[in-house]
PDB file of C-alpha atoms in Angstrom:
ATOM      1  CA  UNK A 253     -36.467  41.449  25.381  1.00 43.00           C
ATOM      2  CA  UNK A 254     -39.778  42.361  26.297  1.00 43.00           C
ATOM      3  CA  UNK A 255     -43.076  40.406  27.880  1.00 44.00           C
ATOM      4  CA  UNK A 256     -46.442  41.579  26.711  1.00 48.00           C
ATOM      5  CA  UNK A 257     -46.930  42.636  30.363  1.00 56.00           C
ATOM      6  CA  UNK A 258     -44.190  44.871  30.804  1.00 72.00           C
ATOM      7  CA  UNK A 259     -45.328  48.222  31.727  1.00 93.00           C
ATOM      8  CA  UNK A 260     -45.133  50.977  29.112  1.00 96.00           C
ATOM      9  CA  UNK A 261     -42.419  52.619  31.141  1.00 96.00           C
ATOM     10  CA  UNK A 262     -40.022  49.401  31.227  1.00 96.00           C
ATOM     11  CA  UNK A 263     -40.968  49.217  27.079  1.00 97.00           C
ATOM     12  CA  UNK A 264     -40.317  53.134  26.551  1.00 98.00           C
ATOM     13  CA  UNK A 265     -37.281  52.102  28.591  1.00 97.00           C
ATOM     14  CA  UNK A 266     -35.979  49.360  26.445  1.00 98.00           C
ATOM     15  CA  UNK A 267     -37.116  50.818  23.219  1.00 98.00           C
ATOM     16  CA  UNK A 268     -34.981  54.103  23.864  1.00 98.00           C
ATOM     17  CA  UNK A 269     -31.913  52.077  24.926  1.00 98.00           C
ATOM     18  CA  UNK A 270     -32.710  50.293  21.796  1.00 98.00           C
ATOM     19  CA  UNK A 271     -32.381  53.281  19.417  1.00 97.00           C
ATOM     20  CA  UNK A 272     -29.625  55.113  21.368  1.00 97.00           C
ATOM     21  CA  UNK A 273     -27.267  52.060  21.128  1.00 97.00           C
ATOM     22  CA  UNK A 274     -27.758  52.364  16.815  1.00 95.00           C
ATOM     23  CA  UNK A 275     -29.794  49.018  16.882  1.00 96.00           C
ATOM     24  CA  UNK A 276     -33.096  49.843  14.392  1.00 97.00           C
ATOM     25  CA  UNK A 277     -34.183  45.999  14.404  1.00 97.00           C
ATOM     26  CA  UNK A 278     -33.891  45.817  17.754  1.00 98.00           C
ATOM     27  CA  UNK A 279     -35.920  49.360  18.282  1.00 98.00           C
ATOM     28  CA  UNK A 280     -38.467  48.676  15.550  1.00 98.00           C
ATOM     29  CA  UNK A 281     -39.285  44.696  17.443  1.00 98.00           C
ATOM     30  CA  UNK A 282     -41.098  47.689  20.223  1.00 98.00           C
ATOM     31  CA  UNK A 283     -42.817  48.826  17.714  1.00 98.00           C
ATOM     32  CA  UNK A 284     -46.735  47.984  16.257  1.00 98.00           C
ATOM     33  CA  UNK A 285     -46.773  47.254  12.856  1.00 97.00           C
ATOM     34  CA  UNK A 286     -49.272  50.310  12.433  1.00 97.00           C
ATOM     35  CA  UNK A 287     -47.104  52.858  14.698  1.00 98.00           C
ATOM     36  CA  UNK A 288     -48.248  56.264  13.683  1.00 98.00           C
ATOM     37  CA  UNK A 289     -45.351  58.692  15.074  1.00 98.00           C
ATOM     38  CA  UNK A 290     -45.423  62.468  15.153  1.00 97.00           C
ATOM     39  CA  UNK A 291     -42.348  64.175  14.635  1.00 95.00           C
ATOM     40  CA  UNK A 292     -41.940  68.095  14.771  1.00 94.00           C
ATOM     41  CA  UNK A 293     -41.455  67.914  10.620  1.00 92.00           C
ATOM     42  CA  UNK A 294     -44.570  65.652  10.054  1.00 94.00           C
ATOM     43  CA  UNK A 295     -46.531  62.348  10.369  1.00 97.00           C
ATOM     44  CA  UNK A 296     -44.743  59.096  10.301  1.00 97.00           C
ATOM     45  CA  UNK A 297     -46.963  55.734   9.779  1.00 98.00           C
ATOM     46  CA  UNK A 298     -46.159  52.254   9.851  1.00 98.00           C
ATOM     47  CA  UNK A 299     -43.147  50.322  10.370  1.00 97.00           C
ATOM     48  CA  UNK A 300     -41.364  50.298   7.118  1.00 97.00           C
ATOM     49  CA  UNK A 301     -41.711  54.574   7.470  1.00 97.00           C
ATOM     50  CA  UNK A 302     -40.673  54.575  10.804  1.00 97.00           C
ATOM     51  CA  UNK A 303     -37.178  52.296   9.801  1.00 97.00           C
ATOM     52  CA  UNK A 304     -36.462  54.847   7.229  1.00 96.00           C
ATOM     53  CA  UNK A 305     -37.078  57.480   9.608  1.00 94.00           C
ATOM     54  CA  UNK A 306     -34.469  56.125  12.258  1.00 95.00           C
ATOM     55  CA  UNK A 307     -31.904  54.950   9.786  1.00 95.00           C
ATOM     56  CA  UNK A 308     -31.758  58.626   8.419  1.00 92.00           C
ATOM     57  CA  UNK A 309     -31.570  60.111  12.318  1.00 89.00           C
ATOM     58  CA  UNK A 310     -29.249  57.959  13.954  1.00 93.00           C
ATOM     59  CA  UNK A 311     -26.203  58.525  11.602  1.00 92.00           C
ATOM     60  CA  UNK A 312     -26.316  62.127  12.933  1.00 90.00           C
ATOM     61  CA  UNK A 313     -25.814  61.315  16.556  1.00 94.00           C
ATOM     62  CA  UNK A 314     -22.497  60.786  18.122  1.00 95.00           C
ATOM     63  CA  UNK A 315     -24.308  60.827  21.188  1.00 96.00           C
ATOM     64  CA  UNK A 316     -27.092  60.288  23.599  1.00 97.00           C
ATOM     65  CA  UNK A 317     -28.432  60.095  27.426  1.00 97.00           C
ATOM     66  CA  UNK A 318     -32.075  59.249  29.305  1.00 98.00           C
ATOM     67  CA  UNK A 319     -32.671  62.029  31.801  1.00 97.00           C
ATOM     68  CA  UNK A 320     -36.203  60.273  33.120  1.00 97.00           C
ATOM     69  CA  UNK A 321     -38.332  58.089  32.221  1.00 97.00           C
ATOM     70  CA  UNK A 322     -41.896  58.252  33.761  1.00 97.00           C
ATOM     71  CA  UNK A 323     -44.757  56.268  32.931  1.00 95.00           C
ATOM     72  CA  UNK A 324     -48.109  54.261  33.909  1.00 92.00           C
ATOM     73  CA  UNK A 325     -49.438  51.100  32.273  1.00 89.00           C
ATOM     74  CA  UNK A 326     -50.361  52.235  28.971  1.00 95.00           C
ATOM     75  CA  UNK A 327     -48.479  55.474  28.015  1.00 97.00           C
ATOM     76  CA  UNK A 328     -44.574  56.599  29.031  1.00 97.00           C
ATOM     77  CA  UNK A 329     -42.345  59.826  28.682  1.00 98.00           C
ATOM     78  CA  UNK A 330     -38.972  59.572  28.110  1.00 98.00           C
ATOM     79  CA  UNK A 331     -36.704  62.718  28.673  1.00 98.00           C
ATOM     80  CA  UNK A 332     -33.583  62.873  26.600  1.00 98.00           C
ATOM     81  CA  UNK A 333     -30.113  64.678  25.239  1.00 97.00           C
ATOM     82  CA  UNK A 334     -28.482  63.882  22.067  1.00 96.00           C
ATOM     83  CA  UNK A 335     -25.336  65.377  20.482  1.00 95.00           C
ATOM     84  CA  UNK A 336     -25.038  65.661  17.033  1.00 88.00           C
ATOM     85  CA  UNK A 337     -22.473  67.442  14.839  1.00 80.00           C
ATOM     86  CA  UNK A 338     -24.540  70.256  15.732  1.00 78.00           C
ATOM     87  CA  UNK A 339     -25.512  70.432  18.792  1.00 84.00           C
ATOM     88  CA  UNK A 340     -24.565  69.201  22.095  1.00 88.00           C
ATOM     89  CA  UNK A 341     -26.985  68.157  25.251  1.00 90.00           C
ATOM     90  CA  UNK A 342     -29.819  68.614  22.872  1.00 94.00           C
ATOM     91  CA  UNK A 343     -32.978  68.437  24.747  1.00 96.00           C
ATOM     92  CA  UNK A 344     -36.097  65.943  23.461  1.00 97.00           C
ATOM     93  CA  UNK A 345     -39.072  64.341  24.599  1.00 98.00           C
ATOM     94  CA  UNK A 346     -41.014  61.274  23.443  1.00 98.00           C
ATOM     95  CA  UNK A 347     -44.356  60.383  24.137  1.00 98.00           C
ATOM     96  CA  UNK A 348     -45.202  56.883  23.625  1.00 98.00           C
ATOM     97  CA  UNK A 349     -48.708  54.936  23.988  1.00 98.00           C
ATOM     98  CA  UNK A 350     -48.275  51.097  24.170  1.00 97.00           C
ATOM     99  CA  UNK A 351     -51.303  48.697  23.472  1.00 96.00           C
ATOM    100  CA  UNK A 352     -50.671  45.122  23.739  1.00 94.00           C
ATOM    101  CA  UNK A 353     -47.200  45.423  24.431  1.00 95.00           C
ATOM    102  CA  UNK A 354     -46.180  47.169  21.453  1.00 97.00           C
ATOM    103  CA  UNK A 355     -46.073  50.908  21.280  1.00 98.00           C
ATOM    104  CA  UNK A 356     -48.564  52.019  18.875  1.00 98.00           C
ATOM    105  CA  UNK A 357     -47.939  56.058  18.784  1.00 98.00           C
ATOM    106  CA  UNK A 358     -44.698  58.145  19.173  1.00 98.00           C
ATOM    107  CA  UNK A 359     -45.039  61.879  20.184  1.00 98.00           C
ATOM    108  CA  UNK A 360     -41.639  63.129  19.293  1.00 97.00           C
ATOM    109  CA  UNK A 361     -40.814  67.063  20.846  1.00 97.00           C
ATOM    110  CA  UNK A 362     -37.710  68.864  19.672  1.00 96.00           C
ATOM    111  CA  UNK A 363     -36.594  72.235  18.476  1.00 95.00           C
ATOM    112  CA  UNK A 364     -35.928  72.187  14.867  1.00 93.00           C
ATOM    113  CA  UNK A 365     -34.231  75.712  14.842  1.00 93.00           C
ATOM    114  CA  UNK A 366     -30.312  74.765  15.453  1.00 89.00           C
ATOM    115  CA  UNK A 367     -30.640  72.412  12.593  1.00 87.00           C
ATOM    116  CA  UNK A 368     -31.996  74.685  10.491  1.00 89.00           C
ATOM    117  CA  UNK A 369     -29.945  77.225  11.529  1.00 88.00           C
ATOM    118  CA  UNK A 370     -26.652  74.954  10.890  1.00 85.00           C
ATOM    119  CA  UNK A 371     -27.542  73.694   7.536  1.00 76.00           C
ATOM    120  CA  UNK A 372     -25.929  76.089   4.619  1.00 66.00           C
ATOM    121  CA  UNK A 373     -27.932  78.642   3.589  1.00 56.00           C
ATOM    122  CA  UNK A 374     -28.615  77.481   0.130  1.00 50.00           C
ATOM    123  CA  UNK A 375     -32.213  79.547  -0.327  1.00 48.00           C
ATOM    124  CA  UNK A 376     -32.541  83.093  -0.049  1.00 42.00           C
TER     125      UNK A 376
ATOM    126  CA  UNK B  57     -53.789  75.016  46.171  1.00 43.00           C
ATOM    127  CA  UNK B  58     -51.387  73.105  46.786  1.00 43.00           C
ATOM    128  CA  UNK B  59     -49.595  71.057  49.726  1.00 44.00           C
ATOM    129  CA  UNK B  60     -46.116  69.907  50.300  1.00 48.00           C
ATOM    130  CA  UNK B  61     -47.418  66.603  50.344  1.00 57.00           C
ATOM    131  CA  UNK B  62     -48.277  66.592  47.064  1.00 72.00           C
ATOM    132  CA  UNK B  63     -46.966  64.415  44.065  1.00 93.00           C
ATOM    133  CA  UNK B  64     -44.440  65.791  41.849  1.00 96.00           C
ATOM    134  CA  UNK B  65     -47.462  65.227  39.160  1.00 96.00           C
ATOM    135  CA  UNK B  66     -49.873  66.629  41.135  1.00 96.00           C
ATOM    136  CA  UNK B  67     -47.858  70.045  41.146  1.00 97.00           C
ATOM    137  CA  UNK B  68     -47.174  69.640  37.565  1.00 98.00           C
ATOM    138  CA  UNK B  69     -50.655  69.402  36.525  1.00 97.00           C
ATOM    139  CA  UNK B  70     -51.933  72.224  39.013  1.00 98.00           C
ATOM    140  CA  UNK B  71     -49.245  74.422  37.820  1.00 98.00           C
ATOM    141  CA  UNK B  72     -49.732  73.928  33.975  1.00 98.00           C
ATOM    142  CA  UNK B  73     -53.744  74.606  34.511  1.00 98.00           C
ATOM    143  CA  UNK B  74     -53.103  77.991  36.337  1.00 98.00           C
ATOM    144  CA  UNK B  75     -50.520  79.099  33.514  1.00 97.00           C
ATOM    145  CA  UNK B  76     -53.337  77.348  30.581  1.00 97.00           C
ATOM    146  CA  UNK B  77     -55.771  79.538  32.401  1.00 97.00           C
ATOM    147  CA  UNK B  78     -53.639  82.972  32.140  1.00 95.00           C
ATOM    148  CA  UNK B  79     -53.167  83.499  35.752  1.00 96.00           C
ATOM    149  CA  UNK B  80     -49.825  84.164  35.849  1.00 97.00           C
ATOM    150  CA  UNK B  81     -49.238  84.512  39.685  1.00 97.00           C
ATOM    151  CA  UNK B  82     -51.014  81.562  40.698  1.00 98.00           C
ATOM    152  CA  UNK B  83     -48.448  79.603  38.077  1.00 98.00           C
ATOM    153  CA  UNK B  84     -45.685  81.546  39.911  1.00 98.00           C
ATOM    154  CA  UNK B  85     -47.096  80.311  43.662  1.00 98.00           C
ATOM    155  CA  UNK B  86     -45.792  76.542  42.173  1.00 98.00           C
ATOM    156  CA  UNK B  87     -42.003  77.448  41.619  1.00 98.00           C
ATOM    157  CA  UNK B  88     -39.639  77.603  43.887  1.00 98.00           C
ATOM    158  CA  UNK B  89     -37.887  81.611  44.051  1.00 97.00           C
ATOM    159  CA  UNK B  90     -34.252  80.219  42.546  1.00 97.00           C
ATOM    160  CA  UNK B  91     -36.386  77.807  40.315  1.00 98.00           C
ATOM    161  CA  UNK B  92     -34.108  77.414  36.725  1.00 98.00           C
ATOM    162  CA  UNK B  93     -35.997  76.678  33.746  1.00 98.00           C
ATOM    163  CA  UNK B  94     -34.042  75.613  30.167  1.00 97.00           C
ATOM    164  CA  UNK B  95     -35.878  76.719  27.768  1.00 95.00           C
ATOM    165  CA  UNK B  96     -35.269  75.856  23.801  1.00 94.00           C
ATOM    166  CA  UNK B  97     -34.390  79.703  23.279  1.00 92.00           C
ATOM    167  CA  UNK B  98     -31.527  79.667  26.922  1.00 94.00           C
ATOM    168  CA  UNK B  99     -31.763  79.988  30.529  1.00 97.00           C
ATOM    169  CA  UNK B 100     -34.217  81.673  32.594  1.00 97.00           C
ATOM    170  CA  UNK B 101     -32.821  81.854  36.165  1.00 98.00           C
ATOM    171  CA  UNK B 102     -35.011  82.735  39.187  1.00 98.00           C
ATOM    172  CA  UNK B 103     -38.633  83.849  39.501  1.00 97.00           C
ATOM    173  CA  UNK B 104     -38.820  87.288  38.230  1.00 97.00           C
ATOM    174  CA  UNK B 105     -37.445  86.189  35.085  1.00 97.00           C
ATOM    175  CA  UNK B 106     -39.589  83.494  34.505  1.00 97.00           C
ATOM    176  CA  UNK B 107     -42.710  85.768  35.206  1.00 97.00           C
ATOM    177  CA  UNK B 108     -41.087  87.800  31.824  1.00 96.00           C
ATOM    178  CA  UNK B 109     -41.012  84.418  30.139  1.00 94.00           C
ATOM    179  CA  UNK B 110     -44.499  83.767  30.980  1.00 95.00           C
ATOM    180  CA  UNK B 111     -45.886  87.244  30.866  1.00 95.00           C
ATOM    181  CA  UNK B 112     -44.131  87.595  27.338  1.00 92.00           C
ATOM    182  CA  UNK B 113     -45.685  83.888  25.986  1.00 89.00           C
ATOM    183  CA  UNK B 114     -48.940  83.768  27.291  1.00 93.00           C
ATOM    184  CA  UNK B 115     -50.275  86.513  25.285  1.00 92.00           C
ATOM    185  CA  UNK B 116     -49.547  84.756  21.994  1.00 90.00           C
ATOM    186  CA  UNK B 117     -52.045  81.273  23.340  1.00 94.00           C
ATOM    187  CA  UNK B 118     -55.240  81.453  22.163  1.00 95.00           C
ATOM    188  CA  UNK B 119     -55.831  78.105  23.375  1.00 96.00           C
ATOM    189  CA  UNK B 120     -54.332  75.227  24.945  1.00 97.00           C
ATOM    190  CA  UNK B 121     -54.814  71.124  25.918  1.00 97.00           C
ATOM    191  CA  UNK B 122     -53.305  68.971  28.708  1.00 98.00           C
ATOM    192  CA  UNK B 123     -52.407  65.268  26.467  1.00 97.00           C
ATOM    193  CA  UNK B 124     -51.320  63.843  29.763  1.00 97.00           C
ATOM    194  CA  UNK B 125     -49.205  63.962  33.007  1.00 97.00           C
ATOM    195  CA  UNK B 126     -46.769  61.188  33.864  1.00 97.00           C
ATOM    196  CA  UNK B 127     -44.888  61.682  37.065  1.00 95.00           C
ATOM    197  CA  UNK B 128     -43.429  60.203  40.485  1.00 92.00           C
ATOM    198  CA  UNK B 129     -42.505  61.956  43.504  1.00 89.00           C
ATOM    199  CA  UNK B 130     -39.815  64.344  42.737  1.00 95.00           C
ATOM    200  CA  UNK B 131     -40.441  64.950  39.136  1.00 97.00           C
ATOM    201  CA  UNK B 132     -43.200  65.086  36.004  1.00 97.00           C
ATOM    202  CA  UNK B 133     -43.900  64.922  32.734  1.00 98.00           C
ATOM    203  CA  UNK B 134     -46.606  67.133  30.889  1.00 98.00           C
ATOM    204  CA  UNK B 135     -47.659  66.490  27.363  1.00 98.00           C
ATOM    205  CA  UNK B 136     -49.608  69.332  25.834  1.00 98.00           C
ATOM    206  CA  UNK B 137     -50.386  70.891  22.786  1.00 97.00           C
ATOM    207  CA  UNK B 138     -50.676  75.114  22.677  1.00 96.00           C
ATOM    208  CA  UNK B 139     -52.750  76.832  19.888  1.00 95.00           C
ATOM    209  CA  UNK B 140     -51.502  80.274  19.047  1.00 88.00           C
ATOM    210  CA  UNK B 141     -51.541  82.616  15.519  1.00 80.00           C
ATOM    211  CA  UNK B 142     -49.196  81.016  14.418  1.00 78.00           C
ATOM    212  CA  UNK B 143     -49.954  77.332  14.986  1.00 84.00           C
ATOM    213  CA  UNK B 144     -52.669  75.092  15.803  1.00 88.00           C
ATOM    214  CA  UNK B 145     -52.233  71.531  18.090  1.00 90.00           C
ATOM    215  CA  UNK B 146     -48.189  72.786  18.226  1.00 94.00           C
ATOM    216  CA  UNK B 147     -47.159  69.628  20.828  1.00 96.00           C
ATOM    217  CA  UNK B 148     -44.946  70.664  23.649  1.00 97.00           C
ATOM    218  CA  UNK B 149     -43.363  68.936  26.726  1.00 98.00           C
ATOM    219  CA  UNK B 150     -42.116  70.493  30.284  1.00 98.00           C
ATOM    220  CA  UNK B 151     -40.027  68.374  32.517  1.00 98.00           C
ATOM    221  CA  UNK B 152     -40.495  69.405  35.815  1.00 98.00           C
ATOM    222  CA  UNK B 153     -38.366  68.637  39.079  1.00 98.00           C
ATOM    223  CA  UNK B 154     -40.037  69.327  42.416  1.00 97.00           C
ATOM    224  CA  UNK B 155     -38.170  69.885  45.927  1.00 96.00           C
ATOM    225  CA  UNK B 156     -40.227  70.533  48.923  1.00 94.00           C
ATOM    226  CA  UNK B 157     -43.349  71.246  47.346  1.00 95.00           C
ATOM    227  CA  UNK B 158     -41.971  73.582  44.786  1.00 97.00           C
ATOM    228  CA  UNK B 159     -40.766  73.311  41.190  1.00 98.00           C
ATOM    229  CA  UNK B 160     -36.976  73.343  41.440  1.00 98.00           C
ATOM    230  CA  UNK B 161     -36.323  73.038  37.668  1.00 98.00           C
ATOM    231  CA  UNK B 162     -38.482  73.279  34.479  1.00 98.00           C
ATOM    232  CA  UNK B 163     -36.915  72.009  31.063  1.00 98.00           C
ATOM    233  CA  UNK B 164     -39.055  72.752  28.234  1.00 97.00           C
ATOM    234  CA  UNK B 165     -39.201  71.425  24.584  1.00 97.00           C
ATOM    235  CA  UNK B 166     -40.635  72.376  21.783  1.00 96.00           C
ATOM    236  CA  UNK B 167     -39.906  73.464  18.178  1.00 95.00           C
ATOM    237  CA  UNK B 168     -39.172  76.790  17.299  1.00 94.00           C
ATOM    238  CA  UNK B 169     -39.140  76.479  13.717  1.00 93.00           C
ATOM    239  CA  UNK B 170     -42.614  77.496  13.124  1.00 89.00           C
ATOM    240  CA  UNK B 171     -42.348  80.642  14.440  1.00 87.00           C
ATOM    241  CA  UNK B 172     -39.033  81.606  13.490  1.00 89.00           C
ATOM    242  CA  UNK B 173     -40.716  80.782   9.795  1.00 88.00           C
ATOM    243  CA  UNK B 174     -43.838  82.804  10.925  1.00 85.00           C
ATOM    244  CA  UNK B 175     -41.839  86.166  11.625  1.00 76.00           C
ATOM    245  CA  UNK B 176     -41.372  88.555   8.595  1.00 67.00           C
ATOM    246  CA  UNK B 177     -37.925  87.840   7.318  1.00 57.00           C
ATOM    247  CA  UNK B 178     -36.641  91.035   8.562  1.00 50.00           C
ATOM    248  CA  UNK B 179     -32.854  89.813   7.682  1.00 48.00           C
ATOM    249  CA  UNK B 180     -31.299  88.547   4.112  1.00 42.00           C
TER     250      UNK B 180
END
């Protein structure tokens, strides 16, 4: 899938293709054992997090698309749309650092509001 | 400040220092005059709107970090985090596309939960 010399765009690459095709095993083998990923609701560390963390996420989508994906040896952004039930062409950003191949921190960017704003409103 | 020559990054880093840094006009001098920025909140279509947009955000910053700038010739990434009453290291990304020396295009992520949860709950 990957060499440990692949650049951390090619791996941001391949790990995003990984996720948006439903495939967590395949996603998580890009991952470092110790990935530490912040999402907009909170910290995420370690792999066995991080699988829980996809496997709740990726139900949701019925869709998904790369716009870009720029990088340099050791860090990458990918630019992204998902659809879900909720929202179509839904814009998100990743930051990802790779160290030895692996990509050791996720900074996840999206807006949290339609979500909110679709789920029932079972407070108040 | 900057030439036509320069790399798509290159713009995108100038251009996010002049807007960290308040000056609103010299953020302007980087966009092109039909520049079209999606934003997580709509649209903003040419540059006298986007002055609004950033005259009406950069009020609220009380501080702000570059995490890093990723880019090739026609378009960048920026990673950066914004500090503001509300929120403290609140991570952001802009997407920006660049056409003859100009940003073209500007998509923008970040959550707007945290605010919308900051505001008095005028409604309900």
């Amino acid at each position: 899938m990957t060499s440990t010399n692949a650049s951390a765009q090619q791996i941001a690459e391949d790990y995003t293709r990984a996720w948006m095709s439903g495939d967590v095993d395949q996603a998580l083998g890009f991952l470092a054992e110790d990935v530490v990923c912040d999402a907009p609701a909170g910290r995420i560390e370690g792999l066995a997090a991080y699988r829980g963390f996809l496997e709740g996420f990726l139900p949701k989508l019925t869709g998904s698309s790369i716009t870009k994906v720029l990088g340099d040896d050791t860090s990458a952004a990918v630019v992204y749309t998902t659809d879900t039930t909720f929202a179509r062409d839904f814009r998100a950003m990743d930051y990802l650092t790779v160290g030895d191949g692996r990509i050791t921190r996720v900074v996840t960017v999206f807006d949290r509001l339609p979500a909110a704003q679709a789920r029932p409103r079972a407070e108040g």
